[in-house]
XYZ file of C-alpha atoms in Angstrom:
774
model
C -59.283 -214.540 14.843
C -56.763 -212.513 12.806
C -58.001 -208.941 12.562
C -59.859 -209.230 15.877
C -57.099 -210.949 17.841
C -55.735 -209.583 21.076
C -52.985 -207.117 20.299
C -54.775 -205.709 17.254
C -56.022 -202.111 17.069
C -59.684 -203.025 16.743
C -62.070 -200.082 16.572
C -64.678 -199.971 19.301
C -67.781 -202.055 18.672
C -69.754 -199.706 20.952
C -69.205 -196.551 18.964
C -71.638 -196.910 16.023
C -74.543 -197.368 18.438
C -73.502 -194.446 20.612
C -72.732 -191.926 17.876
C -76.037 -192.725 16.172
C -77.978 -191.840 19.321
C -78.571 -195.402 20.444
C -77.169 -194.921 23.934
C -79.350 -195.672 26.951
C -78.288 -193.282 29.667
C -80.348 -192.606 32.793
C -81.904 -189.514 31.265
C -83.108 -191.611 28.305
C -85.029 -193.989 30.571
C -88.784 -193.441 30.930
C -91.211 -195.688 32.813
C -95.021 -195.527 32.742
C -96.329 -193.069 35.315
C -92.861 -191.739 36.065
C -92.580 -188.686 38.309
C -89.571 -186.425 38.700
C -87.699 -185.284 41.787
C -85.491 -182.317 42.633
C -83.374 -181.621 45.697
C -83.502 -178.490 47.814
C -79.883 -177.860 48.726
C -78.361 -175.714 51.403
C -77.204 -172.242 50.423
C -74.932 -172.085 53.477
C -71.687 -173.893 54.225
C -72.604 -174.156 57.901
C -75.894 -173.194 59.487
C -78.669 -174.334 61.809
C -82.078 -174.883 60.294
C -84.384 -172.889 62.565
C -87.524 -173.386 60.501
C -88.437 -175.555 57.512
C -91.943 -175.049 56.062
C -92.934 -177.164 53.049
C -96.686 -176.467 53.183
C -96.881 -174.165 50.162
C -94.729 -176.529 48.123
C -96.970 -179.497 48.976
C -99.993 -177.561 47.687
C -98.338 -176.500 44.441
C -99.672 -177.823 41.090
C -98.472 -181.293 40.155
C -96.662 -181.928 43.434
C -96.949 -185.512 44.699
C -94.754 -185.307 47.797
C -92.240 -183.124 49.604
C -89.862 -185.220 51.698
C -87.768 -183.997 54.615
C -85.606 -185.622 57.241
C -88.753 -186.589 59.155
C -89.863 -188.771 56.237
C -86.448 -190.420 56.052
C -86.471 -191.081 59.794
C -89.947 -192.629 59.548
C -89.052 -194.771 56.516
C -87.184 -197.488 58.395
C -84.143 -196.858 56.187
C -80.680 -196.726 57.760
C -78.004 -194.141 57.038
C -76.350 -194.035 53.660
C -73.187 -196.225 53.483
C -70.146 -195.032 55.424
C -66.556 -196.311 55.575
C -64.812 -197.945 58.506
C -61.444 -199.388 59.428
C -59.211 -196.359 59.866
C -58.066 -195.036 63.239
C -57.123 -191.787 64.889
C -53.627 -191.130 66.168
C -54.491 -192.433 69.628
C -55.788 -195.712 68.196
C -59.478 -194.907 68.605
C -61.761 -195.605 65.623
C -62.076 -193.051 62.850
C -64.992 -190.677 63.181
C -67.873 -191.643 60.886
C -70.596 -188.987 61.046
C -74.191 -190.136 60.596
C -75.353 -189.782 56.995
C -79.137 -189.792 56.616
C -80.778 -189.118 53.283
C -81.491 -185.525 54.319
C -80.067 -183.412 57.090
C -82.153 -182.865 60.210
C -81.355 -179.487 61.720
C -77.921 -178.458 60.499
C -76.317 -178.055 57.080
C -72.617 -178.574 56.591
C -71.837 -177.568 53.002
C -73.304 -175.516 50.212
C -75.259 -178.262 48.500
C -76.265 -180.281 51.585
C -79.581 -182.140 51.343
C -82.545 -180.268 52.892
C -85.692 -181.525 51.101
C -86.805 -183.572 48.102
C -89.742 -182.480 45.939
C -91.547 -184.996 43.719
C -93.955 -183.816 41.029
C -95.539 -184.847 37.745
C -92.844 -182.960 35.837
C -89.411 -181.581 36.598
C -90.591 -178.033 35.978
C -93.428 -178.372 38.471
C -90.995 -179.776 41.015
C -88.621 -176.838 40.440
C -91.482 -174.345 40.843
C -92.495 -176.004 44.116
C -88.894 -175.958 45.309
C -89.023 -172.159 45.254
C -91.983 -172.229 47.673
C -90.152 -174.050 50.464
C -89.372 -171.667 53.321
C -86.142 -172.230 55.240
C -84.810 -170.012 58.014
C -81.093 -170.502 58.658
C -78.805 -169.339 61.436
C -75.391 -169.056 59.756
C -72.442 -170.488 61.695
C -68.665 -170.153 61.249
C -67.205 -172.488 58.617
C -63.811 -174.041 57.933
C -62.954 -174.738 54.310
C -59.489 -176.290 54.271
C -57.790 -179.039 56.241
C -55.358 -176.510 57.703
C -58.216 -174.305 58.896
C -60.104 -177.300 60.294
C -57.129 -178.481 62.337
C -56.215 -175.081 63.745
C -56.744 -174.585 67.494
C -60.235 -173.283 68.239
C -61.604 -174.098 64.776
C -65.381 -174.602 64.531
C -66.307 -178.274 64.712
C -67.875 -179.693 61.576
C -69.563 -182.292 63.811
C -70.029 -181.514 67.500
C -69.248 -185.111 68.457
C -65.804 -184.727 66.848
C -64.402 -181.424 68.114
C -60.887 -181.803 66.654
C -62.252 -182.314 63.103
C -59.890 -185.264 62.562
C -61.466 -188.141 60.669
C -58.454 -190.461 60.814
C -54.662 -190.607 60.814
C -52.713 -192.988 58.591
C -49.079 -193.911 59.230
C -47.044 -195.990 56.793
C -43.411 -196.954 56.399
C -40.416 -197.186 58.718
C -40.347 -194.039 60.830
C -37.232 -194.896 62.825
C -35.148 -195.704 59.760
C -36.419 -192.637 57.918
C -35.737 -190.259 60.797
C -32.255 -191.711 61.283
C -31.359 -191.447 57.592
C -32.545 -187.839 57.407
C -30.673 -186.916 60.578
C -27.404 -188.258 59.169
C -27.761 -187.158 55.547
C -25.381 -184.789 53.763
C -28.298 -183.039 52.099
C -31.966 -182.697 53.078
C -34.251 -180.908 50.633
C -37.609 -179.701 51.913
C -40.618 -178.397 50.047
C -44.322 -177.765 50.590
C -46.685 -178.932 47.851
C -50.274 -177.735 47.569
C -52.513 -179.922 45.418
C -55.808 -178.248 44.644
C -59.392 -179.520 44.668
C -61.024 -180.535 41.392
C -64.094 -182.417 40.203
C -64.698 -185.171 37.669
C -67.038 -183.062 35.490
C -68.241 -186.181 33.680
C -69.910 -185.799 30.308
C -73.094 -187.356 31.718
C -74.198 -185.884 35.071
C -75.264 -188.234 37.843
C -78.830 -189.504 37.756
C -81.092 -192.274 38.965
C -84.545 -193.735 38.390
C -86.062 -195.606 41.306
C -89.078 -197.905 41.347
C -90.695 -199.774 44.219
C -93.017 -202.634 43.206
C -95.398 -203.412 46.112
C -96.624 -206.607 44.442
C -93.182 -208.206 44.723
C -91.987 -205.967 47.555
C -88.922 -205.276 45.449
C -86.917 -202.188 44.580
C -85.210 -201.406 41.248
C -82.735 -198.599 40.730
C -81.309 -197.535 37.388
C -78.309 -195.337 38.046
C -74.776 -194.263 37.184
C -72.145 -196.392 38.906
C -69.056 -198.558 38.523
C -69.760 -201.721 40.524
C -73.336 -202.961 40.269
C -73.160 -205.996 42.555
C -71.109 -204.213 45.196
C -73.506 -201.271 44.901
C -76.470 -203.577 45.500
C -74.867 -204.951 48.648
C -74.242 -201.503 50.133
C -77.593 -200.033 49.122
C -79.493 -203.028 50.484
C -77.980 -202.300 53.885
C -79.313 -198.749 53.757
C -82.758 -200.015 52.724
C -82.537 -202.786 55.332
C -83.652 -205.441 52.881
C -82.092 -208.647 51.504
C -80.093 -208.180 48.325
C -82.602 -210.390 46.502
C -85.198 -207.650 47.056
C -83.109 -205.105 45.145
C -82.205 -204.917 41.470
C -79.481 -202.497 40.358
C -79.151 -201.626 36.681
C -76.513 -199.545 34.939
C -77.186 -198.563 31.353
C -74.650 -196.617 29.353
C -72.558 -194.363 31.582
C -70.970 -191.172 30.328
C -67.792 -191.143 32.378
C -67.174 -191.658 36.071
C -63.444 -191.711 36.947
C -64.346 -192.928 40.454
C -66.832 -190.159 41.241
C -69.975 -192.175 40.415
C -68.910 -195.261 42.339
C -70.445 -193.969 45.570
C -74.020 -194.637 46.733
C -75.352 -191.078 46.783
C -78.343 -189.808 48.760
C -80.477 -189.189 45.686
C -80.690 -192.941 45.098
C -82.227 -193.501 48.510
C -84.504 -190.495 48.056
C -85.863 -191.730 44.716
C -86.577 -195.192 46.130
C -88.271 -193.771 49.220
C -90.305 -191.372 47.108
C -91.348 -194.186 44.772
C -92.584 -196.216 47.728
C -94.536 -193.234 49.071
C -96.149 -191.978 45.834
C -96.542 -195.410 44.222
C -94.791 -194.418 41.002
C -91.281 -194.532 39.547
C -89.278 -191.406 40.415
C -86.365 -189.997 38.419
C -83.723 -187.487 39.433
C -81.095 -185.993 37.146
C -78.482 -183.467 38.169
C -78.063 -180.187 36.371
C -74.480 -179.212 35.649
C -74.409 -176.665 38.475
C -75.957 -179.221 40.808
C -73.185 -181.619 39.839
C -70.563 -179.100 40.861
C -72.325 -178.683 44.215
C -73.076 -182.326 45.010
C -70.665 -184.606 43.124
C -67.797 -185.818 45.261
C -64.693 -183.750 44.632
C -61.077 -184.938 44.567
C -57.402 -184.361 45.447
C -57.141 -181.340 47.851
C -54.184 -181.932 50.125
C -51.071 -180.192 51.395
C -47.799 -182.100 51.754
C -44.551 -181.268 53.496
C -41.869 -183.398 51.842
C -38.244 -184.001 52.867
C -35.801 -185.873 50.645
C -32.439 -186.933 52.075
C -29.488 -187.450 49.722
C -25.817 -188.292 50.041
C -23.046 -186.274 48.420
C -23.425 -188.148 45.112
C -27.172 -187.573 44.857
C -28.211 -191.024 46.030
C -31.615 -190.997 47.731
C -31.434 -192.063 51.371
C -34.892 -191.347 52.753
C -38.187 -189.612 52.079
C -40.413 -188.187 54.822
C -43.962 -187.056 54.059
C -46.525 -185.233 56.175
C -49.882 -184.656 54.496
C -53.083 -182.886 55.504
C -56.061 -184.086 53.463
C -59.444 -182.388 53.202
C -62.349 -184.885 53.235
C -65.248 -182.430 53.202
C -68.242 -182.636 55.540
C -69.111 -186.342 55.257
C -67.496 -189.579 54.137
C -68.712 -192.317 51.809
C -67.001 -195.691 51.390
C -63.973 -194.770 49.320
C -63.650 -191.235 50.664
C -60.938 -192.444 52.998
C -59.007 -194.044 50.153
C -57.935 -190.993 48.159
C -55.339 -189.696 50.630
C -53.881 -193.099 51.578
C -54.748 -195.989 49.235
C -51.869 -195.480 46.829
C -49.125 -193.930 48.906
C -46.769 -196.577 47.541
C -46.391 -194.444 44.417
C -44.287 -192.093 46.568
C -41.444 -194.609 46.240
C -41.514 -194.111 42.487
C -39.140 -196.199 40.406
C -36.274 -195.481 42.766
C -34.232 -197.417 45.333
C -34.909 -195.039 48.258
C -34.427 -197.409 51.235
C -36.425 -195.595 53.931
C -39.774 -193.832 53.557
C -42.325 -192.744 56.117
C -45.713 -191.124 55.545
C -47.981 -189.399 58.071
C -51.434 -188.449 56.761
C -54.077 -186.587 58.760
C -57.520 -186.502 57.131
C -59.819 -183.722 58.319
C -63.455 -182.716 57.969
C -64.395 -179.308 56.572
C -67.532 -177.441 55.507
C -67.137 -178.452 51.860
C -68.636 -181.252 49.827
C -67.381 -184.763 50.183
C -64.465 -186.440 48.433
C -64.110 -189.631 46.414
C -61.505 -191.430 44.353
C -60.856 -189.658 41.055
C -58.788 -190.976 38.192
C -55.621 -192.164 39.890
C -57.040 -192.072 43.440
C -53.951 -190.710 45.168
C -51.466 -191.918 42.577
C -51.108 -188.588 40.709
C -50.651 -186.738 44.008
C -47.949 -189.163 45.145
C -46.201 -189.078 41.759
C -46.361 -185.298 41.839
C -44.638 -185.137 45.216
C -41.780 -187.525 44.425
C -41.090 -186.227 40.915
C -41.306 -182.586 41.980
C -39.071 -183.034 45.046
C -36.467 -184.692 42.804
C -36.475 -181.645 40.527
C -36.330 -179.335 43.549
C -33.327 -181.288 44.840
C -31.586 -181.203 41.462
C -32.042 -177.434 41.167
C -31.055 -176.722 44.758
C -28.004 -179.001 44.860
C -26.803 -178.592 41.282
C -27.477 -182.100 39.978
C -28.621 -182.811 36.428
C -32.305 -183.837 36.474
C -31.746 -186.860 34.266
C -28.551 -188.010 35.949
C -30.009 -187.852 39.450
C -32.949 -189.970 38.354
C -30.774 -192.466 36.526
C -28.496 -192.818 39.555
C -31.447 -193.899 41.685
C -33.412 -196.116 39.283
C -34.240 -199.683 40.274
C -32.189 -201.950 37.959
C -33.810 -204.699 35.925
C -31.933 -207.435 37.784
C -33.416 -206.374 41.146
C -36.925 -207.824 40.636
C -38.853 -208.682 42.643
C -38.049 -205.376 44.341
C -39.480 -204.351 47.719
C -39.646 -200.568 47.874
C -39.040 -198.485 50.949
C -42.778 -198.133 51.441
C -45.333 -200.799 50.573
C -45.007 -202.030 47.004
C -43.246 -205.110 45.645
C -42.536 -204.627 41.946
C -42.418 -207.779 39.844
C -41.282 -206.435 36.471
C -40.269 -203.362 34.529
C -37.418 -201.683 32.709
C -37.397 -198.150 34.052
C -34.134 -197.106 32.438
C -35.436 -198.122 29.012
C -38.652 -196.159 29.612
C -36.613 -193.040 30.273
C -34.193 -193.599 27.405
C -37.059 -194.046 24.943
C -38.860 -190.933 26.211
C -35.707 -188.816 26.076
C -35.115 -189.893 22.479
C -38.753 -189.306 21.481
C -38.700 -185.803 22.965
C -35.245 -184.877 21.617
C -34.255 -183.858 25.121
C -30.667 -183.140 24.094
C -31.816 -180.603 21.493
C -34.035 -178.677 23.877
C -31.741 -175.758 24.718
C -31.662 -174.712 21.073
C -35.454 -174.678 21.071
C -35.476 -172.654 24.293
C -33.241 -170.022 22.693
C -35.408 -169.863 19.576
C -38.572 -169.457 21.664
C -37.041 -166.617 23.681
C -36.677 -164.678 20.438
C -40.457 -164.887 20.054
C -41.159 -163.690 23.589
C -41.853 -167.189 24.867
C -40.425 -168.900 27.922
C -39.866 -172.525 26.962
C -39.565 -175.298 29.503
C -39.222 -179.063 29.542
C -40.184 -181.483 32.280
C -39.869 -185.188 32.896
C -41.597 -187.596 35.242
C -41.070 -191.275 35.871
C -44.241 -192.808 37.214
C -45.419 -196.099 38.604
C -48.660 -197.141 40.244
C -50.433 -200.102 41.747
C -53.221 -201.437 39.505
C -55.535 -204.391 39.786
C -55.467 -204.598 43.573
C -56.434 -208.017 44.972
C -60.069 -208.778 44.296
C -62.469 -210.924 42.312
C -64.389 -210.667 39.075
C -66.966 -212.813 37.368
C -67.523 -213.631 33.710
C -69.902 -215.837 31.765
C -69.964 -217.137 28.202
C -73.040 -218.893 26.906
C -73.830 -220.171 23.434
C -77.427 -220.296 22.284
C -79.108 -222.946 20.117
C -78.131 -221.227 16.886
C -74.437 -221.134 17.749
C -74.099 -217.447 18.600
C -72.843 -216.313 21.973
C -73.548 -213.893 24.816
C -70.754 -212.804 27.106
C -71.354 -211.193 30.482
C -68.962 -209.425 32.821
C -69.153 -208.012 36.319
C -66.971 -205.143 35.093
C -68.836 -202.039 33.922
C -67.681 -199.615 31.278
C -68.062 -195.862 31.575
C -66.496 -195.353 28.164
C -63.296 -197.426 28.340
C -64.247 -199.947 25.651
C -64.883 -203.112 27.676
C -67.204 -204.589 25.058
C -64.502 -204.353 22.408
C -61.686 -205.882 24.443
C -63.806 -208.677 25.932
C -65.078 -209.578 22.471
C -61.499 -209.588 21.209
C -60.436 -211.876 24.015
C -63.293 -214.348 23.530
C -63.193 -214.320 19.746
C -59.433 -214.710 19.696
C -59.545 -217.711 22.019
C -62.690 -219.379 20.657
C -62.319 -218.499 17.000
C -65.756 -216.958 16.588
C -66.886 -213.821 14.786
C -67.470 -210.797 17.067
C -70.622 -210.040 15.082
C -72.017 -213.264 16.540
C -71.309 -212.163 20.112
C -73.576 -210.065 22.319
C -72.174 -208.281 25.388
C -74.073 -207.700 28.639
C -73.084 -205.880 31.821
C -74.425 -203.875 34.726
C -77.696 -205.643 35.623
C -77.647 -207.544 38.910
C -80.542 -209.714 37.720
C -78.488 -210.785 34.693
C -74.805 -210.815 35.720
C -74.300 -213.684 38.137
C -71.267 -212.473 40.095
C -68.568 -209.871 40.100
C -67.082 -206.749 41.602
C -66.924 -204.018 38.976
C -64.622 -201.398 37.558
C -62.078 -199.170 39.282
C -58.381 -198.900 40.025
C -57.310 -200.032 36.539
C -58.475 -203.557 37.359
C -60.593 -204.603 34.379
C -57.931 -205.819 31.946
C -56.198 -207.956 34.564
C -59.125 -209.138 36.699
C -62.117 -208.860 34.363
C -59.930 -210.137 31.549
C -58.669 -212.947 33.758
C -62.242 -214.039 34.514
C -63.237 -213.943 30.837
C -60.104 -215.911 29.918
C -60.961 -218.579 32.506
C -64.515 -218.847 31.176
C -63.173 -219.210 27.631
C -60.831 -221.986 28.740
C -63.763 -223.833 30.306
C -65.674 -223.494 27.033
C -62.733 -224.926 25.102
C -62.414 -227.919 27.422
C -66.093 -228.824 27.270
C -66.220 -228.207 23.528
C -63.192 -230.458 23.081
C -65.046 -233.338 24.749
C -68.111 -232.777 22.583
C -66.004 -232.569 19.428
C -64.215 -235.802 20.352
C -67.565 -237.552 20.775
C -68.958 -236.259 17.485
C -65.739 -236.928 15.540
C -65.393 -240.339 17.245
C -61.758 -239.771 18.191
C -59.857 -239.649 21.461
C -57.391 -236.884 20.755
C -58.680 -233.471 19.653
C -56.642 -230.354 19.010
C -58.072 -226.845 18.980
C -56.512 -224.000 17.025
C -57.859 -220.955 15.194
C -61.423 -221.820 16.138
C -61.307 -225.370 14.718
C -61.355 -228.738 16.491
C -59.475 -231.435 14.582
C -57.650 -234.715 15.023
C -54.788 -236.401 13.253
C -56.898 -239.548 13.317
C -59.774 -238.060 11.329
C -60.281 -236.091 8.149
C -63.225 -234.283 9.757
C -63.176 -231.144 11.851
C -65.635 -228.908 13.646
C -65.775 -225.166 14.257
C -66.711 -223.787 17.639
C -70.112 -222.848 16.263
C -70.696 -226.392 15.039
C -69.775 -227.714 18.464
C -72.199 -225.253 20.070
C -74.966 -226.543 17.796
C -74.103 -230.123 18.690
C -74.196 -229.214 22.376
C -77.808 -228.060 21.990
C -78.940 -231.576 20.894
C -79.125 -233.672 24.104
C -79.885 -236.917 22.305
C -76.578 -236.728 20.458
C -74.491 -236.319 23.623
C -73.171 -238.995 25.991
C -74.647 -239.153 29.479
C -71.597 -237.641 31.142
C -71.819 -234.341 29.189
C -74.494 -231.801 30.113
C -76.366 -230.314 27.150
C -75.569 -226.743 26.230
C -72.304 -224.880 25.940
C -71.807 -222.284 28.621
C -69.349 -221.479 31.368
C -68.998 -219.163 34.309
C -65.786 -218.185 36.020
C -64.779 -216.150 39.030
C -61.177 -215.042 38.950
C -59.628 -214.518 42.376
C -56.832 -212.042 41.778
C -54.273 -212.052 44.588
C -51.368 -209.866 43.460
C -51.462 -206.344 41.993
C -49.510 -205.266 38.939
C -47.453 -202.139 38.492
C -47.833 -200.188 35.242
C -45.074 -197.639 34.817
C -43.754 -195.171 32.325
C -42.006 -191.930 31.544
C -43.574 -188.631 30.416
C -41.818 -185.639 28.884
C -43.712 -182.376 28.468
C -42.414 -179.371 26.540
C -44.294 -176.091 26.770
C -44.101 -172.344 26.221
C -45.298 -169.515 28.453
C -46.213 -166.188 26.883
C -44.295 -163.537 28.823
C -46.967 -160.906 28.222
C -50.110 -162.902 29.060
C -49.035 -165.961 31.052
C -50.760 -168.286 28.589
C -49.274 -171.779 28.398
C -49.011 -173.715 25.161
C -47.991 -177.361 25.314
C -45.925 -177.820 22.192
C -44.756 -181.420 22.544
C -45.737 -184.359 24.708
C -44.068 -187.783 24.728
C -45.114 -190.870 26.675
C -43.560 -194.290 27.093
C -45.695 -196.746 29.013
C -45.244 -200.295 30.233
C -48.692 -201.814 30.638
C -47.525 -205.360 30.050
C -49.069 -207.149 27.095
C -51.122 -204.647 25.097
C -54.624 -205.974 24.411
C -55.656 -203.211 21.998
C -53.120 -200.500 21.059
C -55.830 -198.154 19.781
C -57.766 -198.233 23.036
C -54.557 -198.007 25.041
C -53.604 -194.770 23.312
C -57.088 -193.431 23.976
C -56.685 -194.173 27.674
C -53.259 -192.531 27.787
C -54.452 -189.460 25.866
C -57.457 -189.036 28.150
C -55.359 -189.415 31.277
C -52.806 -186.891 30.048
C -55.593 -184.411 29.300
C -56.902 -184.749 32.847
C -53.448 -184.226 34.347
C -52.873 -181.199 32.136
C -56.323 -179.904 33.059
C -55.585 -179.974 36.779
C -52.144 -178.432 36.439
C -53.176 -175.602 34.135
C -56.904 -174.957 34.396
C -59.227 -176.790 36.764
C -60.026 -175.551 40.273
C -62.912 -175.844 42.713
C -62.687 -172.551 44.539
C -64.739 -171.273 47.476
C -65.225 -167.774 48.813
C -64.708 -166.983 52.486
C -68.277 -168.045 53.367
C -67.971 -171.443 51.686
C -69.923 -170.548 48.548
C -68.564 -172.420 45.518
C -67.331 -169.821 43.047
C -66.668 -172.266 40.208
C -70.062 -173.957 39.888
C -70.404 -173.848 36.109
C -68.261 -174.214 33.021
C -68.224 -170.418 32.817
C -65.908 -170.491 35.838
C -64.531 -174.026 36.060
C -62.101 -174.283 33.147
C -61.898 -177.637 31.363
C -59.088 -178.565 28.957
C -59.953 -178.210 25.280
C -58.289 -179.812 22.297
C -56.295 -176.647 21.628
C -54.813 -176.809 25.132
C -52.871 -179.905 24.087
C -50.341 -180.784 21.457
C -50.219 -184.104 19.685
C -49.350 -186.805 22.208
C -46.848 -189.386 21.024
C -47.244 -192.716 22.784
C -44.930 -195.713 22.616
C -45.023 -198.956 24.553
C -42.263 -200.747 26.417
C -44.161 -203.896 27.398
C -42.707 -205.927 30.254
C -45.366 -208.615 30.853
C -46.362 -209.469 34.395
C -46.951 -212.968 35.728
C -49.572 -211.780 38.224
C -52.513 -212.550 35.914
C -53.238 -214.960 33.046
C -52.987 -212.317 30.326
C -49.739 -210.674 31.425
C -51.380 -207.251 31.382
C -50.961 -204.215 33.625
C -53.622 -201.561 34.184
C -53.698 -198.599 31.817
C -56.695 -196.475 32.796
C -54.914 -194.137 35.189
C -51.356 -194.152 33.854
C -51.680 -191.009 31.736
C -53.007 -188.945 34.609
C -50.358 -190.190 37.038
C -47.461 -189.103 34.859
C -48.885 -185.890 33.441
C -49.364 -183.840 36.599
C -45.659 -183.781 37.608
C -44.346 -183.635 34.041
C -46.287 -180.440 33.287
C -45.359 -178.918 36.648
C -41.674 -179.650 36.109
C -41.830 -178.074 32.650
C -43.453 -174.931 34.069
C -40.764 -174.528 36.718
C -38.061 -175.152 34.129
C -39.477 -172.367 31.970
C -39.491 -169.947 34.915
C -36.303 -170.986 36.714
C -34.378 -167.925 35.485
C -36.762 -165.891 37.636
C -35.916 -167.915 40.730
C -39.184 -169.855 40.636
C -39.015 -173.169 42.534
C -42.651 -174.185 42.310
C -45.643 -173.540 40.086
C -49.123 -172.712 41.357
C -51.843 -175.301 40.846
C -53.610 -174.535 38.642
C -51.081 -172.481 36.697
C -53.657 -170.281 34.993
C -52.522 -167.399 32.789
C -53.486 -164.958 35.543
C -51.549 -166.882 38.194
C -48.447 -167.153 36.018
C -48.625 -163.516 34.929
C -48.770 -162.414 38.557
C -45.940 -164.792 39.495
C -43.675 -163.485 36.725
C -44.539 -159.889 37.555
C -43.817 -160.327 41.265
C -40.486 -162.080 40.623
C -39.346 -159.368 38.212
C -40.389 -156.662 40.652
C -38.459 -158.366 43.430
C -35.395 -158.679 41.247
C -35.559 -154.997 40.370
C -35.517 -153.869 44.006
């Protein structure tokens, strides 16, 4: 369909509705008789609850119920979902602490669930919240993985005195140890990756309703995988999935954070059953900082072995990861799910990784855009720069010497990935040309005359996207010839409606204005998995492609019957035959399909198709980022002055949306490296619990971002696409860090703090100059 075909920069069909206020987010949803709930959260990182008195709150105006752990225990509900499958170092199962809807007698982070107040209005519930009396006995707290694993550290859970949740080992330890022992050079460095939060535009929220007439629950909430969510939540409620409906309206960002089944969902459903009315909860921004799952937060000791020519021989990684006080399904994935990115685009033959994940008295962790990929890319791309600086190699030459050549595919890395396609040298060559790398030193000299320290950094990145899984799609034509398409994937702002309409309209030759898109309602979408891990283009797109092919095949048979021919061709939305002067459009075939009397007995009336795509092999998007920046010597302020990206995401479905994904990912990587930080005081109180203290990147923190594509299609899915949602974030974190170190290298700086705030950089420069002057 010409202007709407795949590969065209089609503007998003969703946007007019959203920018005109037509969005339907959780906070927009109102049901008759709806009450509102608020959570009483712990003010201590670790404490015993000696006394909890809710009597005054229960008697407050408008209050319908005040729920505590006793109500949860009496409800018949199970714990909230928890992960399984990992092991400790001795082979015993990972520790999975119980996770009821509210804590019983001990709180384990500032923000832990103590009580839930339900009232006629939110303001009445907040007033009643102030009347709840809680007496705490504060206890010692541990806030980092290193603290938690220290001898004699307070146990986060008494049943797990060593605070270890699990240990993950990956790679060939013997080969790695041997290569490092015999190497000419071994470069070591410690990398600290800080804790951040998703800070989504729309805070988390939910609206729960229990219908006693049908004995059925409905939850409207913010999520990423509706059908998977229903399965997990039904286990907590101890009901069949058919007794639970999960609905996602519009969702204002998630990045992995909203994919968990949070306690508030269970609390709203329990409260609805108790008070006999729908109950809504919406987080305030500060409450989001306290209760949303956080991300990243690990410390890595890295060792890179090289020969005398700079060839990589081995990489050894030891990581301590902070999981917070509790774990949800997915919490265990951040530190270990994407370790393969540590191999990068290089031929390093031996790699071994040892990850210890620990509990602490902080809030829980979840996947966040990249889910371990940015951390892994940061470690490999930073240790390469450290090696180049320490051993005197050129940063470009050392990378080029170790790149995987194009004739090596399929290439099994030294860790876990098997790459099927890519041209890593071309990525780098294009990025170097775009950034005018060779002309940089002249720009550095010019900047120095203005009191600016200019630096340039590069990162080659690769990631696993579209991990094996399934997705469902449905296309159904109505009796007037228009269509509805449904997907198990769920958008949180990525533009799924636009791309799926492009795909269907391109293949079927119909007008996107005649297509309606549905998602996110388990009573409507027949099957699927959802969104996450850059899977939608490959897996959701694969399912929609299969459904479209089924439509074409059935429509071909109908067209042959109507045209009274045996051979029918289909192109550009038209069915035709060389044996007939007549033809039919897809819409005309759909109309014919709605008339049973005009169809032969072996063709079912109607034109619809469902498909479930079983995706077995991941794809590997890759690229090269170059960041150029300036640091003000007097203030420490960083200005990014140029940013260049080359990405290989296979066949590009929509260049406009692709650039949006890359830009957004880059902004998030820049934000973590320069600004964002969840910081606690010594008692465990979160010091950055509002946008007054938690710094988010603004438009003026970024330069223009130039994006070019180097598509190397993959054969792992029908569309030849590779995931794009996380690519920008994966490459940005190390590129910015490398540029910072390059700008400060004359001061002997080998690493940049994360985040590299103006204050942190000013202090770093001041301390290095003072040391040099001694």
